[in-house]
GROMACS .gro file of C-alpha atoms in nm:
model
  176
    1UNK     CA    1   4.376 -15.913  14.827
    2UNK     CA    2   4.413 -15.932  14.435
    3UNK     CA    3   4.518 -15.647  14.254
    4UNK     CA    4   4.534 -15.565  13.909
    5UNK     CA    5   4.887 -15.641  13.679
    6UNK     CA    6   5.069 -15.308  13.626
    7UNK     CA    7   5.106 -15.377  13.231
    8UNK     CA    8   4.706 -15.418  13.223
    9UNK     CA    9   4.673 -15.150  13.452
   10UNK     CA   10   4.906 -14.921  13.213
   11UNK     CA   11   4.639 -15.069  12.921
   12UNK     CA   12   4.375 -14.938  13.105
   13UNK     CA   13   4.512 -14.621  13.190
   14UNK     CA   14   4.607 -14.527  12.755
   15UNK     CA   15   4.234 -14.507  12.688
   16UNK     CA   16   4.242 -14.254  12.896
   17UNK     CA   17   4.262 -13.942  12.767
   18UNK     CA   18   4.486 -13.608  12.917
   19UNK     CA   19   4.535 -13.258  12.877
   20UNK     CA   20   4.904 -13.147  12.916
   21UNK     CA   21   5.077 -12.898  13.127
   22UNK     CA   22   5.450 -12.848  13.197
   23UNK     CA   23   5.522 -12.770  13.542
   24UNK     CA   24   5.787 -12.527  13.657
   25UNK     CA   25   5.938 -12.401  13.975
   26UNK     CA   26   6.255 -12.171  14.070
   27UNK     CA   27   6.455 -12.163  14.330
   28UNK     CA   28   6.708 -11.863  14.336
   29UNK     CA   29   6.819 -11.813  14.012
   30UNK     CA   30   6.770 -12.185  13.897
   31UNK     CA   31   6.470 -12.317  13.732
   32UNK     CA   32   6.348 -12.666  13.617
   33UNK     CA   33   6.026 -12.799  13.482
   34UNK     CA   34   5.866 -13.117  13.365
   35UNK     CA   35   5.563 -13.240  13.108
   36UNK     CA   36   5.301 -13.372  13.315
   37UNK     CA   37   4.952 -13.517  13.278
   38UNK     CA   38   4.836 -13.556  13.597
   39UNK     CA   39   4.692 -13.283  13.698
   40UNK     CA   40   4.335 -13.216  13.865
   41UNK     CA   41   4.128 -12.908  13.978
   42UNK     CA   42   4.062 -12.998  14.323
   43UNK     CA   43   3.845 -12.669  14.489
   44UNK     CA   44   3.715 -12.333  14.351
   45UNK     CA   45   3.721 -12.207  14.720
   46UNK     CA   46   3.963 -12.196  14.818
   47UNK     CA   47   4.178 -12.291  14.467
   48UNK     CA   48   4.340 -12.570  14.535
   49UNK     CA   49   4.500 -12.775  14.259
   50UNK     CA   50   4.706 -13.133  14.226
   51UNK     CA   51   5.013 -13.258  14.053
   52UNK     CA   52   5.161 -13.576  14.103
   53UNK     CA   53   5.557 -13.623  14.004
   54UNK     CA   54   5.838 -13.887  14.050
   55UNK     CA   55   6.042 -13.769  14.317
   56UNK     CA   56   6.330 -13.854  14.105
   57UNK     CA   57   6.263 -13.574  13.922
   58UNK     CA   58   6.487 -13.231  13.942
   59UNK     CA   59   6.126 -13.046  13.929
   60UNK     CA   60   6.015 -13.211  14.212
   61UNK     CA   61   6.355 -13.178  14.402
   62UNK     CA   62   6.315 -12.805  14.355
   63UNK     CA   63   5.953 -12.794  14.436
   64UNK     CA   64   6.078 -12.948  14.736
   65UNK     CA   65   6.307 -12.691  14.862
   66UNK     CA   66   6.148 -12.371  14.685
   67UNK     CA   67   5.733 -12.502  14.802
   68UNK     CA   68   5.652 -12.314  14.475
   69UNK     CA   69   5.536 -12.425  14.140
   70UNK     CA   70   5.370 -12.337  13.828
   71UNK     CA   71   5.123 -12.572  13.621
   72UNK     CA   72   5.126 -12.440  13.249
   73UNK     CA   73   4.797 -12.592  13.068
   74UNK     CA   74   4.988 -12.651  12.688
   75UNK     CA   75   4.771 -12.588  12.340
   76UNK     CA   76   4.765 -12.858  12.068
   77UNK     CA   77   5.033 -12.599  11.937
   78UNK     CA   78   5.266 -12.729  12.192
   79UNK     CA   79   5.357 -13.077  12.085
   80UNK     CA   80   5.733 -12.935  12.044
   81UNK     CA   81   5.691 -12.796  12.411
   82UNK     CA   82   5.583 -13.092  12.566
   83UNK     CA   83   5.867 -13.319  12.426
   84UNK     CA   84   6.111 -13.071  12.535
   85UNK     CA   85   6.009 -13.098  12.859
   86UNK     CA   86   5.945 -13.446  12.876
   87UNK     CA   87   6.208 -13.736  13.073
   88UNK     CA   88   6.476 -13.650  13.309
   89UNK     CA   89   6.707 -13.378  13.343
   90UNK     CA   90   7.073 -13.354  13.399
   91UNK     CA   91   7.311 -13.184  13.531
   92UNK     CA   92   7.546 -12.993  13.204
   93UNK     CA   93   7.934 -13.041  13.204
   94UNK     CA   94   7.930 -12.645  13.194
   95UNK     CA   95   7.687 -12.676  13.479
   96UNK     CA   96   7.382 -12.558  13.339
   97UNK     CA   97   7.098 -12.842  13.380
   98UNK     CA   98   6.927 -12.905  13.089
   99UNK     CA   99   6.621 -12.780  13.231
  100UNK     CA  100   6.771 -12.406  13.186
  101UNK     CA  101   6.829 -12.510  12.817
  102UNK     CA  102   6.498 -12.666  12.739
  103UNK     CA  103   6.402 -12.308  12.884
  104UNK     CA  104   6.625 -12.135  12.641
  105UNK     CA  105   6.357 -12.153  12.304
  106UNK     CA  106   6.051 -12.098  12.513
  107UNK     CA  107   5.971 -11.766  12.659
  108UNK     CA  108   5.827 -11.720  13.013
  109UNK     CA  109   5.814 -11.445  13.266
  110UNK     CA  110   5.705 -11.482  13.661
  111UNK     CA  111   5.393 -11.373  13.841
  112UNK     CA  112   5.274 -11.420  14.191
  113UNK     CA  113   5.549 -11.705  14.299
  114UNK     CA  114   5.841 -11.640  14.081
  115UNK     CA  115   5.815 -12.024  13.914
  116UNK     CA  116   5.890 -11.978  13.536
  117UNK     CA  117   5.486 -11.910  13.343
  118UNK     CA  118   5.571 -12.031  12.979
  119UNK     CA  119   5.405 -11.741  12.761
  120UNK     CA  120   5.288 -11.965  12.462
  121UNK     CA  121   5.057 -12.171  12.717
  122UNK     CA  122   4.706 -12.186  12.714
  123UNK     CA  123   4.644 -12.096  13.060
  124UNK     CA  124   4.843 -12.137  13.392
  125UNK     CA  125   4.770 -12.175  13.769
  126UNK     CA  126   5.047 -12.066  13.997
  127UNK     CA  127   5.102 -12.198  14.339
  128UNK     CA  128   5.238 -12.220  14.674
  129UNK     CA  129   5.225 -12.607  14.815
  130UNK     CA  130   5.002 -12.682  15.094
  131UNK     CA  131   5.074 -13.029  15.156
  132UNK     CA  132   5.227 -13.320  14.989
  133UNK     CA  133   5.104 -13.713  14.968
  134UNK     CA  134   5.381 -13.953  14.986
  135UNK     CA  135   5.295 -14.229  14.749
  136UNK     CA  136   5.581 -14.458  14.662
  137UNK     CA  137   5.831 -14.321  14.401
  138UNK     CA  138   5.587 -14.016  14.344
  139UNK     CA  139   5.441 -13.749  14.512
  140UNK     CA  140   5.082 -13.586  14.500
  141UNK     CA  141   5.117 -13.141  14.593
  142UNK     CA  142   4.853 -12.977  14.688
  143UNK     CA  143   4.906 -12.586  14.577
  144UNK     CA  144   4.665 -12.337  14.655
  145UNK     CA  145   4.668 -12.111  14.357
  146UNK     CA  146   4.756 -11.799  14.383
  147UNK     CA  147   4.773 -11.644  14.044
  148UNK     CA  148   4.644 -11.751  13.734
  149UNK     CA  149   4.529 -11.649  13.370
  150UNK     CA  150   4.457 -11.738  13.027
  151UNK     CA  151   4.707 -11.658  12.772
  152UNK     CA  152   4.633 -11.785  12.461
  153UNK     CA  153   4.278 -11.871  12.280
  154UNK     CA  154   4.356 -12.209  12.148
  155UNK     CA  155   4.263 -12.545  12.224
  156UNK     CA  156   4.415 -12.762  12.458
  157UNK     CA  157   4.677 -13.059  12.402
  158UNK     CA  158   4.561 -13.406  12.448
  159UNK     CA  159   4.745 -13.707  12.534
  160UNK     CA  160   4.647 -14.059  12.504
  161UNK     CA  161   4.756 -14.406  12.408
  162UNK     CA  162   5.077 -14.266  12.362
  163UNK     CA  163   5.012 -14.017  12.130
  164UNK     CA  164   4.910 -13.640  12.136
  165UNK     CA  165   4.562 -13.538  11.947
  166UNK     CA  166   4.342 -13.223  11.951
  167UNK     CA  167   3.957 -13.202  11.988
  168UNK     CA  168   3.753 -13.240  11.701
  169UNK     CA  169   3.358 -13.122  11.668
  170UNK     CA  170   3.203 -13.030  11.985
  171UNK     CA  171   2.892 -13.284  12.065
  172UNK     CA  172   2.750 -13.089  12.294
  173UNK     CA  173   2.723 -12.700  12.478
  174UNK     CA  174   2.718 -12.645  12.793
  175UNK     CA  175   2.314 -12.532  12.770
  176UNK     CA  176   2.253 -12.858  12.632
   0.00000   0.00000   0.00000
């Protein structure tokens, strides 16, 4: 069976574009999080959301242990906050990861789950993981929500073709 080339599939995939969220989780006193784009409302009831991450990541290795995370939906005011949180982190010689720096310039507080809510975000969902799809060297959660809230009137970040944009003029309402 023929399948596409992955550099024409990664073509493909640029015109697409993404919002972008950073997800976070906690376990005891440590925190990590990551930028991601893939992300996808999956039910209203019950609220189930998806994230898929490299299990290389730190994030997901946490997620792992702690079955908690937090998506945090970023505003085209965000662009800093997204490449912050973008790539790999690693451990500190002092032994603080530089997830818990990246943390140190942007404010968050918990809700329902503990995982870190970044306060400049648009809008976050926070979950517990229901399940988890093995798929290679990445992972698809499942989290049922179970707090969430808008934070900020703005509009969202946008990725695509390997740069970040904002919406322009809507074309169309939702009555028409």
């Amino acid at each position: 069976m023929p399948t596409i080339e992955p550099d024409r599939f990664k073509e493909i995939m640029r015109t697409w574009a993404a919002g972008v969220t950073v997800v976070t989780s906690r376990l005891g006193d440590e925190i990590h999080g990551c930028t991601v784009n893939s992300f996808t409302s999956v039910s209203l009831t019950p609220p189930l959301v998806t994230v898929t991450l490299a299990k290389r990541l730190n994030t997901y290795q946490m997620i792992k242990q702690s079955h908690i995370f937090a998506v945090n939906i970023l505003g085209e005011h965000q662009v800093e906050s997204s490449n912050r949180f973008a790539g790999t982190s690693r451990a500190h010689p002092e032994g603080v990861s530089e997830s818990d720096e990246r943390f140190a310039s942007e404010p968050y507080h918990a809700e329902a789950t503990g995982a870190p809510i970044l306060e400049n975000a648009l809008a976050f969902a926070d979950c517990h993981v229901v399940t988890e799809y093995d798929i290679g060297v990445n992972v698809i959660l499942l989290g049922m929500v179970e707090a969430g809230g808008i934070l900020n009137e703005r509009s969202p970040l946008l990725y695509s073709d390997r740069h970040y944009w904002k919406l322009g003029e809507c074309i169309q309402d939702k009555e028409g």
